[in-house]
Coordinates of C-alpha atoms in Angstrom, one line a residue:
X1 CA 129.0 104.0 93.4
X2 CA 126.2 102.9 91.1
X3 CA 125.9 99.9 88.8
X4 CA 125.5 101.1 85.2
X5 CA 125.7 98.2 82.9
X6 CA 125.6 94.5 83.1
X7 CA 125.8 92.3 80.1
X8 CA 123.3 89.4 79.7
X9 CA 125.6 86.5 79.5
X10 CA 124.6 84.3 82.4
X11 CA 126.9 81.8 84.0
X12 CA 125.6 78.3 83.4
X13 CA 124.7 76.0 86.2
X14 CA 125.6 72.8 84.3
X15 CA 128.6 72.1 86.6
X16 CA 130.6 73.6 89.4
X17 CA 133.3 75.9 88.1
X18 CA 136.0 78.1 89.7
X19 CA 135.3 81.8 88.9
X20 CA 137.2 85.0 89.1
X21 CA 136.4 88.6 89.0
X22 CA 138.6 90.7 86.7
X23 CA 138.4 94.5 87.0
X24 CA 139.9 97.6 85.5
X25 CA 139.3 101.3 86.2
X26 CA 139.3 103.9 83.4
X27 CA 137.9 107.3 82.6
X28 CA 134.3 107.4 81.3
X29 CA 135.3 108.1 77.7
X30 CA 137.5 105.0 77.5
X31 CA 135.0 102.6 79.2
X32 CA 133.3 101.3 76.0
X33 CA 136.5 100.0 74.5
X34 CA 137.7 98.3 77.7
X35 CA 134.2 96.9 78.2
X36 CA 134.4 95.2 74.8
X37 CA 137.8 93.8 75.7
X38 CA 136.4 92.2 78.9
X39 CA 133.5 90.8 76.9
X40 CA 135.9 88.6 74.9
X41 CA 136.4 86.4 77.9
X42 CA 133.9 87.2 80.6
X43 CA 130.5 85.5 81.2
X44 CA 129.1 88.8 82.6
X45 CA 130.4 92.4 82.6
X46 CA 129.4 95.3 84.8
X47 CA 130.2 99.0 84.9
X48 CA 130.2 100.9 88.2
X49 CA 130.7 104.6 88.8
X50 CA 133.9 104.8 90.8
X51 CA 134.3 108.5 91.3
X52 CA 131.5 111.0 90.7
X53 CA 133.8 113.9 90.5
X54 CA 136.5 112.5 88.2
X55 CA 134.1 110.3 86.4
X56 CA 136.1 107.1 86.6
X57 CA 134.3 103.8 86.0
X58 CA 135.3 100.4 87.3
X59 CA 134.6 97.6 84.9
X60 CA 134.1 94.2 86.4
X61 CA 134.0 90.9 84.5
X62 CA 133.3 87.4 85.8
X63 CA 134.9 84.5 84.0
X64 CA 136.1 80.9 84.6
X65 CA 139.6 80.9 86.0
X66 CA 142.1 80.2 83.2
X67 CA 139.5 80.5 80.4
X68 CA 140.4 82.7 77.4
X69 CA 143.2 84.5 79.3
X70 CA 145.2 85.0 76.1
X71 CA 142.2 86.5 74.2
X72 CA 141.5 88.8 77.1
X73 CA 145.1 90.1 77.3
X74 CA 145.2 90.6 73.6
X75 CA 141.9 92.6 73.6
X76 CA 143.1 94.7 76.6
X77 CA 146.3 95.5 74.8
X78 CA 144.4 96.7 71.8
X79 CA 142.3 98.9 74.0
X80 CA 145.4 100.3 75.7
X81 CA 147.0 101.1 72.4
X82 CA 143.8 102.8 71.0
X83 CA 143.3 104.9 74.1
X84 CA 146.8 105.4 75.3
X85 CA 145.7 104.3 78.8
X86 CA 147.9 101.8 80.7
X87 CA 145.0 100.5 82.8
X88 CA 146.0 97.5 85.1
X89 CA 143.8 94.4 85.2
X90 CA 143.1 93.1 88.7
X91 CA 141.9 89.6 89.5
X92 CA 140.3 87.9 92.5
X93 CA 138.5 84.6 93.1
X94 CA 134.7 84.9 93.4
X95 CA 131.6 82.7 93.8
X96 CA 128.8 82.7 91.3
X97 CA 126.2 83.1 94.1
X98 CA 128.1 86.0 95.6
X99 CA 128.3 87.9 92.3
X100 CA 124.6 87.4 91.7
X101 CA 123.7 88.4 95.3
X102 CA 125.8 91.6 95.0
X103 CA 124.2 92.4 91.6
X104 CA 120.7 92.0 93.0
X105 CA 121.5 94.0 96.1
X106 CA 122.7 96.8 93.8
X107 CA 119.4 96.7 92.0
X108 CA 116.6 97.5 94.5
X109 CA 113.0 98.4 93.4
X110 CA 112.9 102.0 92.4
X111 CA 110.3 104.6 91.4
X112 CA 111.2 107.0 88.6
X113 CA 109.3 110.2 88.0
X114 CA 105.5 110.2 88.5
X115 CA 104.6 107.1 86.4
X116 CA 107.3 104.4 86.4
X117 CA 108.4 101.6 88.8
X118 CA 111.5 99.5 87.9
X119 CA 111.8 96.1 89.5
X120 CA 114.2 93.2 89.1
X121 CA 113.0 89.7 88.4
X122 CA 114.6 88.7 91.7
X123 CA 112.0 90.7 93.7
X124 CA 108.7 89.3 94.7
X125 CA 105.7 91.0 93.1
X126 CA 104.0 93.6 95.2
X127 CA 100.3 94.6 95.0
X128 CA 99.6 96.6 91.9
X129 CA 99.9 100.4 92.1
X130 CA 99.1 103.3 89.9
X131 CA 102.6 103.2 88.4
X132 CA 103.7 101.5 85.2
X133 CA 105.9 98.6 86.2
X134 CA 108.9 97.6 84.1
X135 CA 110.5 94.3 85.1
X136 CA 114.2 93.7 84.3
X137 CA 116.7 91.0 85.2
X138 CA 119.2 92.3 87.7
X139 CA 122.0 91.1 85.4
X140 CA 120.7 92.8 82.3
X141 CA 122.3 94.9 79.5
X142 CA 122.8 98.6 79.8
X143 CA 119.7 100.4 81.2
X144 CA 118.1 99.2 84.4
X145 CA 116.7 102.5 85.7
X146 CA 119.3 103.2 88.4
X147 CA 121.6 105.4 86.3
X148 CA 121.1 109.1 86.0
X149 CA 120.9 109.1 82.2
X150 CA 118.2 106.5 82.2
X151 CA 116.2 108.2 84.9
X152 CA 116.5 111.5 83.1
X153 CA 115.2 110.0 79.9
X154 CA 112.2 108.5 81.8
X155 CA 111.4 111.9 83.4
X156 CA 111.7 113.6 80.0
X157 CA 109.3 111.0 78.4
X158 CA 106.7 112.0 81.1
X159 CA 107.1 115.6 80.2
X160 CA 106.5 115.2 76.5
X161 CA 103.9 112.4 76.6
X162 CA 101.0 114.8 76.1
X163 CA 102.2 115.3 72.5
X164 CA 101.3 111.7 71.8
X165 CA 104.1 110.9 69.3
X166 CA 103.2 108.4 66.7
X167 CA 106.5 107.1 65.3
X168 CA 109.1 106.3 68.0
X169 CA 112.7 105.2 67.8
X170 CA 115.1 104.1 70.6
X171 CA 118.6 104.5 69.2
X172 CA 121.0 102.4 71.1
X173 CA 118.3 100.6 73.1
X174 CA 120.5 98.5 75.5
X175 CA 118.1 96.6 77.7
X176 CA 115.1 98.2 76.0
X177 CA 114.0 100.1 79.1
X178 CA 113.2 103.4 77.3
X179 CA 111.5 101.7 74.4
X180 CA 109.3 99.7 76.9
X181 CA 108.5 102.8 78.9
X182 CA 107.4 104.6 75.8
X183 CA 105.3 101.6 74.6
X184 CA 103.6 101.3 78.0
X185 CA 103.0 105.0 78.6
X186 CA 102.0 106.0 75.0
X187 CA 100.6 102.6 73.9
X188 CA 102.5 103.0 70.6
X189 CA 104.9 100.6 68.8
X190 CA 108.6 101.4 69.1
X191 CA 111.6 100.6 66.9
X192 CA 114.5 99.7 69.2
X193 CA 118.0 99.5 67.6
X194 CA 121.4 98.6 68.9
X195 CA 124.8 97.9 67.5
X196 CA 125.4 95.1 70.0
X197 CA 123.6 91.8 69.1
X198 CA 123.2 90.8 72.7
X199 CA 121.4 94.1 73.5
X200 CA 118.9 93.4 70.7
X201 CA 118.3 89.9 72.1
X202 CA 117.9 91.1 75.7
X203 CA 115.6 94.0 74.7
X204 CA 113.3 91.6 72.8
X205 CA 113.3 89.2 75.8
X206 CA 112.5 92.0 78.1
X207 CA 109.6 93.1 76.0
X208 CA 108.1 89.6 76.2
X209 CA 108.8 89.5 79.9
X210 CA 106.7 92.7 80.3
X211 CA 104.0 91.4 78.0
X212 CA 104.6 94.1 75.3
X213 CA 106.5 92.0 72.8
X214 CA 104.3 93.0 69.8
X215 CA 105.0 96.7 70.6
X216 CA 108.8 96.5 70.2
X217 CA 110.5 95.9 66.9
X218 CA 114.1 95.1 68.1
X219 CA 116.7 95.3 65.4
X220 CA 120.5 95.0 65.1
X221 CA 122.1 97.8 63.2
X222 CA 124.7 100.5 62.9
X223 CA 122.9 103.6 64.1
X224 CA 121.3 105.8 61.4
X225 CA 122.8 103.6 58.7
X226 CA 120.4 100.8 59.7
X227 CA 118.0 100.1 56.9
X228 CA 114.9 99.8 59.1
X229 CA 115.8 103.1 60.7
X230 CA 116.1 104.9 57.4
X231 CA 113.0 103.2 56.0
X232 CA 110.7 104.2 59.0
X233 CA 111.8 107.9 59.2
X234 CA 110.8 110.6 60.0
X235 CA 110.1 110.1 63.7
X236 CA 108.0 112.0 66.2
X237 CA 110.1 110.9 69.1
X238 CA 113.7 109.7 69.3
X239 CA 115.6 108.5 72.3
X240 CA 119.4 108.4 72.1
X241 CA 121.0 107.5 75.5
X242 CA 124.5 107.0 74.2
X243 CA 127.6 109.2 74.9
X244 CA 128.3 112.9 74.2
X245 CA 130.7 112.6 71.3
X246 CA 128.7 110.0 69.4
X247 CA 125.6 112.1 69.9
X248 CA 127.4 115.1 68.3
X249 CA 128.6 112.9 65.3
X250 CA 125.0 111.7 64.8
X251 CA 123.4 115.2 65.1
X252 CA 123.0 115.7 61.3
X253 CA 121.3 112.3 60.8
X254 CA 119.0 113.0 63.8
X255 CA 118.0 116.4 62.4
X256 CA 117.1 114.9 59.0
X257 CA 115.2 112.0 60.5
X258 CA 113.1 113.9 63.0
X259 CA 109.7 115.0 61.8
X260 CA 108.7 118.7 62.0
X261 CA 107.5 119.2 65.5
X262 CA 109.3 116.0 66.6
X263 CA 111.1 115.6 69.9
X264 CA 114.6 114.2 70.6
X265 CA 115.6 113.0 74.1
X266 CA 119.3 112.9 74.4
X267 CA 121.3 111.5 77.3
X268 CA 124.5 109.7 78.3
X269 CA 126.2 113.0 78.7
X270 CA 127.6 115.0 81.7
X271 CA 126.3 118.4 82.5
X272 CA 129.7 119.7 81.4
X273 CA 129.1 118.2 78.0
X274 CA 125.6 119.5 77.6
X275 CA 126.6 122.7 75.8
X276 CA 128.7 120.8 73.2
X277 CA 125.8 118.4 72.5
X278 CA 123.3 121.2 72.4
X279 CA 125.3 123.3 69.9
X280 CA 125.8 120.3 67.6
X281 CA 122.1 119.9 67.3
X282 CA 121.3 123.6 67.3
X283 CA 123.3 123.7 64.0
X284 CA 120.8 121.3 62.6
X285 CA 117.9 123.6 63.5
X286 CA 116.8 121.8 66.7
X287 CA 115.7 123.9 69.7
X288 CA 116.5 123.1 73.3
X289 CA 113.3 123.0 75.3
X290 CA 114.7 121.8 78.6
X291 CA 117.7 120.2 80.3
X292 CA 117.0 117.8 83.2
X293 CA 119.8 116.8 85.6
X294 CA 120.4 113.7 87.8
X295 CA 123.7 114.1 89.8
X296 CA 126.4 115.0 87.2
X297 CA 124.3 113.7 84.3
X298 CA 122.2 115.7 81.9
X299 CA 119.3 114.9 79.7
X300 CA 118.4 117.3 76.8
X301 CA 114.8 117.6 75.4
X302 CA 115.1 119.0 71.9
X303 CA 112.4 119.8 69.4
X304 CA 112.4 120.4 65.6
X305 CA 110.3 123.4 64.6
X306 CA 107.4 122.8 62.4
X307 CA 108.8 125.1 59.7
X308 CA 112.1 123.2 59.4
X309 CA 112.3 120.5 56.7
X310 CA 114.3 117.4 57.2

């Protein structure tokens, strides 16, 4: 059971309040809609892998008892109607310190690949090593290095770093971990875009925390329709750690926006979905160079041939 996503809304310490944890378990494809429903009322939201084989995720939210109950029930009902899933909401009292301690315990220091070290802000600094350290809050937005998709993207970045990509885009940046990794390793500016305003704010905050603020241009936008994304194309390197079906829908835009010889690192998909995602991009002229795996998750390294025009 691995923590995958925790939203950056921190519980204030201005007064003692009674908190509760609300949780709901759904299949992976329905998690985003139910996550948004919980966000209508919860101070912090987390997603945990519940079942590696069936790919069920448990979504947990922390909120003040009695606060925004009607909004939460309405949002959940909309999610149930849209998905056709009658997921039951569970509630239990919790302590703010207990939630934070459990979150931090689930986020130990970790080395990824040959170059990267991911550490939470709750950990005391260790002597410098030969790894590039990325520091993140244990209660941060999607992407803290422990999930197979994120780890796969970091490993893929190491494999293609020798190409020295000039223009870099992180599509759906979440916490900004991939954008920061690219900026630190390649010493190049990165455009980081997300459809969630809180992700944009957290990514920018993380960039400052890691002393690379000037290297990240964090923007709110709707994918490839974002003005800054269109304006800065074509790209030599694109990260898209999203989900399989959105990746397929965005394949045409990615193909047009990738420079000849450019690389795309795609993740957020299961190994069983890799063929579908590969074929969607193959139709746009992209070539699969390699597939990396982390547990049930897959990361695709695709490249646009030099003789293919966008």
